[in-house]
Amino acid sequence: MIGLVVAKSSPRASASGVERVTFSPDQVCVEQLEVSARVGVTESERAQPQRLSISLTTCPRRPLVDLGDDIRNTIDYSEVCAETRKFVRNRTDKLIETLADHLAAHLLQRFAMQRITIEIRKFVVPDAKFVAVTLTRVAAEG
């Protein structure tokens, strides 16, 4: 018989201290989604859209078991990509950190995710392949 692990726990800070939150170890990932965004510290940097690469690792609210082969029972990565492009296109942030934080909050509200990790790569430093910010956010309970 094969055993099935369907959850793990992780500490999360709360107003009353640290609580344990249980997550499904299952993930739906999008690697290096190419988007155009107006992001940069200076106005001139934000004047024209520039290429960013966004990777998303999501943990669905429901484990990826017994889904009935139905897209409604999981995270539709095509919709996540479309929503990510739409969200990024409508913003003009100075920092990719700000963009990543707001994108994470938006996607957690819009889709059935428990947790999301976002990496945003920006290609602006001449002697580097890219600069990147990676953050993880957890959905509010409820």
mmCIF file of C-alpha atoms in Angstrom:
data_model
loop_
_atom_site.group_PDB
_atom_site.id
_atom_site.type_symbol
_atom_site.label_atom_id
_atom_site.label_comp_id
_atom_site.label_asym_id
_atom_site.label_seq_id
_atom_site.Cartn_x
_atom_site.Cartn_y
_atom_site.Cartn_z
ATOM 1 C CA MET A 1 0.000 0.000 0.000
ATOM 2 C CA ILE A 2 1.232 3.480 -0.863
ATOM 3 C CA GLY A 3 0.984 6.166 1.815
ATOM 4 C CA LEU A 4 -0.232 9.623 0.887
ATOM 5 C CA VAL A 5 0.969 12.772 2.625
ATOM 6 C CA VAL A 6 -1.624 15.497 2.146
ATOM 7 C CA ALA A 7 -0.520 18.226 4.511
ATOM 8 C CA LYS A 8 2.401 19.797 6.312
ATOM 9 C CA SER A 9 2.440 22.606 8.815
ATOM 10 C CA SER A 10 4.435 25.775 8.962
ATOM 11 C CA PRO A 11 4.669 28.559 11.564
ATOM 12 C CA ARG A 12 2.886 31.829 10.818
ATOM 13 C CA ALA A 13 3.024 35.001 12.860
ATOM 14 C CA SER A 14 -0.256 36.280 14.230
ATOM 15 C CA ALA A 15 -1.325 39.002 16.640
ATOM 16 C CA SER A 16 -1.315 36.479 19.495
ATOM 17 C CA GLY A 17 2.070 34.931 18.674
ATOM 18 C CA VAL A 18 3.029 32.131 16.323
ATOM 19 C CA GLU A 19 0.438 29.665 15.122
ATOM 20 C CA ARG A 20 0.765 26.492 13.058
ATOM 21 C CA VAL A 21 -0.836 26.579 9.612
ATOM 22 C CA THR A 22 -1.427 23.382 7.649
ATOM 23 C CA PHE A 23 -0.661 23.371 3.920
ATOM 24 C CA SER A 24 -1.093 20.834 1.204
ATOM 25 C CA PRO A 25 2.372 20.006 -0.186
ATOM 26 C CA ASP A 26 0.883 20.027 -3.694
ATOM 27 C CA GLN A 27 1.867 22.845 -6.016
ATOM 28 C CA VAL A 28 0.868 24.386 -9.325
ATOM 29 C CA CYS A 29 3.805 26.281 -10.865
ATOM 30 C CA VAL A 30 4.344 28.763 -13.680
ATOM 31 C CA GLU A 31 7.974 29.375 -14.601
ATOM 32 C CA GLN A 32 9.230 32.604 -16.151
ATOM 33 C CA LEU A 33 6.037 34.129 -17.506
ATOM 34 C CA GLU A 34 7.154 37.018 -19.729
ATOM 35 C CA VAL A 35 5.275 40.267 -19.073
ATOM 36 C CA SER A 36 5.688 43.968 -19.840
ATOM 37 C CA ALA A 37 5.503 46.419 -16.963
ATOM 38 C CA ARG A 38 6.185 50.021 -16.080
ATOM 39 C CA VAL A 39 8.355 49.556 -13.013
ATOM 40 C CA GLY A 40 11.417 51.462 -11.857
ATOM 41 C CA VAL A 41 12.659 53.973 -9.327
ATOM 42 C CA THR A 42 12.896 56.880 -11.777
ATOM 43 C CA GLU A 43 10.142 58.335 -13.944
ATOM 44 C CA SER A 44 12.236 57.715 -17.052
ATOM 45 C CA GLU A 45 12.519 54.028 -16.145
ATOM 46 C CA ARG A 46 8.725 53.816 -15.775
ATOM 47 C CA ALA A 47 8.072 55.785 -18.982
ATOM 48 C CA GLN A 48 8.277 52.730 -21.231
ATOM 49 C CA PRO A 49 7.188 49.164 -20.462
ATOM 50 C CA GLN A 50 10.073 46.789 -19.848
ATOM 51 C CA ARG A 51 10.366 43.024 -19.824
ATOM 52 C CA LEU A 52 9.914 41.168 -16.558
ATOM 53 C CA SER A 53 9.875 37.453 -15.919
ATOM 54 C CA ILE A 54 7.497 36.178 -13.236
ATOM 55 C CA SER A 55 7.552 32.710 -11.688
ATOM 56 C CA LEU A 56 4.666 31.598 -9.490
ATOM 57 C CA THR A 57 4.486 28.615 -7.152
ATOM 58 C CA THR A 58 1.011 28.174 -5.748
ATOM 59 C CA CYS A 59 -0.367 25.779 -3.158
ATOM 60 C CA PRO A 60 -4.014 25.077 -3.881
ATOM 61 C CA ARG A 61 -6.555 25.057 -1.062
ATOM 62 C CA ARG A 62 -7.516 21.559 -2.104
ATOM 63 C CA PRO A 63 -4.921 18.754 -2.434
ATOM 64 C CA LEU A 64 -4.398 17.580 -6.007
ATOM 65 C CA VAL A 65 -6.125 14.265 -5.301
ATOM 66 C CA ASP A 66 -9.493 13.054 -6.595
ATOM 67 C CA LEU A 67 -10.062 16.107 -8.776
ATOM 68 C CA GLY A 68 -12.431 14.273 -11.096
ATOM 69 C CA ASP A 69 -10.267 15.444 -14.004
ATOM 70 C CA ASP A 70 -12.118 18.769 -13.747
ATOM 71 C CA ILE A 71 -10.298 22.124 -14.046
ATOM 72 C CA ARG A 72 -12.766 23.690 -11.590
ATOM 73 C CA ASN A 73 -11.228 21.548 -8.828
ATOM 74 C CA THR A 74 -7.734 22.989 -9.151
ATOM 75 C CA ILE A 75 -5.945 26.242 -9.955
ATOM 76 C CA ASP A 76 -6.353 27.085 -13.636
ATOM 77 C CA TYR A 77 -2.827 28.211 -14.513
ATOM 78 C CA SER A 78 -4.019 29.786 -17.779
ATOM 79 C CA GLU A 79 -6.343 32.068 -15.809
ATOM 80 C CA VAL A 80 -3.561 32.810 -13.302
ATOM 81 C CA CYS A 81 -1.253 33.842 -16.163
ATOM 82 C CA ALA A 82 -3.912 36.027 -17.793
ATOM 83 C CA GLU A 83 -4.755 37.691 -14.466
ATOM 84 C CA THR A 84 -1.057 38.247 -13.735
ATOM 85 C CA ARG A 85 -0.519 39.955 -17.107
ATOM 86 C CA LYS A 86 -3.607 42.127 -16.637
ATOM 87 C CA PHE A 87 -2.628 43.116 -13.080
ATOM 88 C CA VAL A 88 0.980 43.975 -13.966
ATOM 89 C CA ARG A 89 -0.029 45.915 -17.099
ATOM 90 C CA ASN A 90 -2.199 48.289 -15.041
ATOM 91 C CA ARG A 91 0.456 49.243 -12.472
ATOM 92 C CA THR A 92 3.357 51.691 -12.269
ATOM 93 C CA ASP A 93 5.388 50.715 -9.214
ATOM 94 C CA LYS A 94 8.830 51.999 -8.336
ATOM 95 C CA LEU A 95 9.962 48.714 -6.793
ATOM 96 C CA ILE A 96 9.582 45.137 -7.991
ATOM 97 C CA GLU A 97 9.214 44.305 -4.286
ATOM 98 C CA THR A 98 6.003 46.366 -4.185
ATOM 99 C CA LEU A 99 4.742 44.818 -7.401
ATOM 100 C CA ALA A 100 5.392 41.289 -6.099
ATOM 101 C CA ASP A 101 3.665 41.977 -2.776
ATOM 102 C CA HIS A 102 0.553 43.465 -4.389
ATOM 103 C CA LEU A 103 0.415 40.742 -7.048
ATOM 104 C CA ALA A 104 0.587 38.044 -4.361
ATOM 105 C CA ALA A 105 -2.277 39.633 -2.403
ATOM 106 C CA HIS A 106 -4.349 39.982 -5.575
ATOM 107 C CA LEU A 107 -3.857 36.380 -6.720
ATOM 108 C CA LEU A 108 -4.541 34.990 -3.232
ATOM 109 C CA GLN A 109 -7.880 36.813 -3.220
ATOM 110 C CA ARG A 110 -8.797 35.866 -6.774
ATOM 111 C CA PHE A 111 -7.905 32.146 -6.806
ATOM 112 C CA ALA A 112 -8.306 29.132 -4.483
ATOM 113 C CA MET A 113 -4.746 29.273 -3.134
ATOM 114 C CA GLN A 114 -3.450 28.749 0.387
ATOM 115 C CA ARG A 115 -0.015 30.114 -0.341
ATOM 116 C CA ILE A 116 1.935 31.670 -3.193
ATOM 117 C CA THR A 117 5.614 32.262 -3.856
ATOM 118 C CA ILE A 118 6.431 34.854 -6.503
ATOM 119 C CA GLU A 119 9.755 35.608 -8.116
ATOM 120 C CA ILE A 120 10.015 38.679 -10.326
ATOM 121 C CA ARG A 121 13.098 39.091 -12.496
ATOM 122 C CA LYS A 122 14.088 42.415 -14.012
ATOM 123 C CA PHE A 123 16.758 42.800 -16.687
ATOM 124 C CA VAL A 124 18.323 46.208 -16.005
ATOM 125 C CA VAL A 125 21.824 45.749 -14.612
ATOM 126 C CA PRO A 126 24.305 45.623 -17.513
ATOM 127 C CA ASP A 127 26.727 43.097 -16.009
ATOM 128 C CA ALA A 128 24.095 40.786 -14.500
ATOM 129 C CA LYS A 129 21.678 38.354 -16.118
ATOM 130 C CA PHE A 130 18.886 39.784 -13.960
ATOM 131 C CA VAL A 131 17.938 41.112 -10.551
ATOM 132 C CA ALA A 132 15.129 39.352 -8.697
ATOM 133 C CA VAL A 133 12.815 39.519 -5.731
ATOM 134 C CA THR A 134 11.219 36.407 -4.253
ATOM 135 C CA LEU A 135 8.500 36.457 -1.638
ATOM 136 C CA THR A 136 5.941 34.091 -0.139
ATOM 137 C CA ARG A 137 2.504 35.066 1.118
ATOM 138 C CA VAL A 138 -0.232 33.061 2.857
ATOM 139 C CA ALA A 139 -3.973 33.546 2.327
ATOM 140 C CA ALA A 140 -5.977 35.005 5.171
ATOM 141 C CA GLU A 141 -8.091 32.445 6.971
ATOM 142 C CA GLY A 142 -11.754 32.437 6.268
#
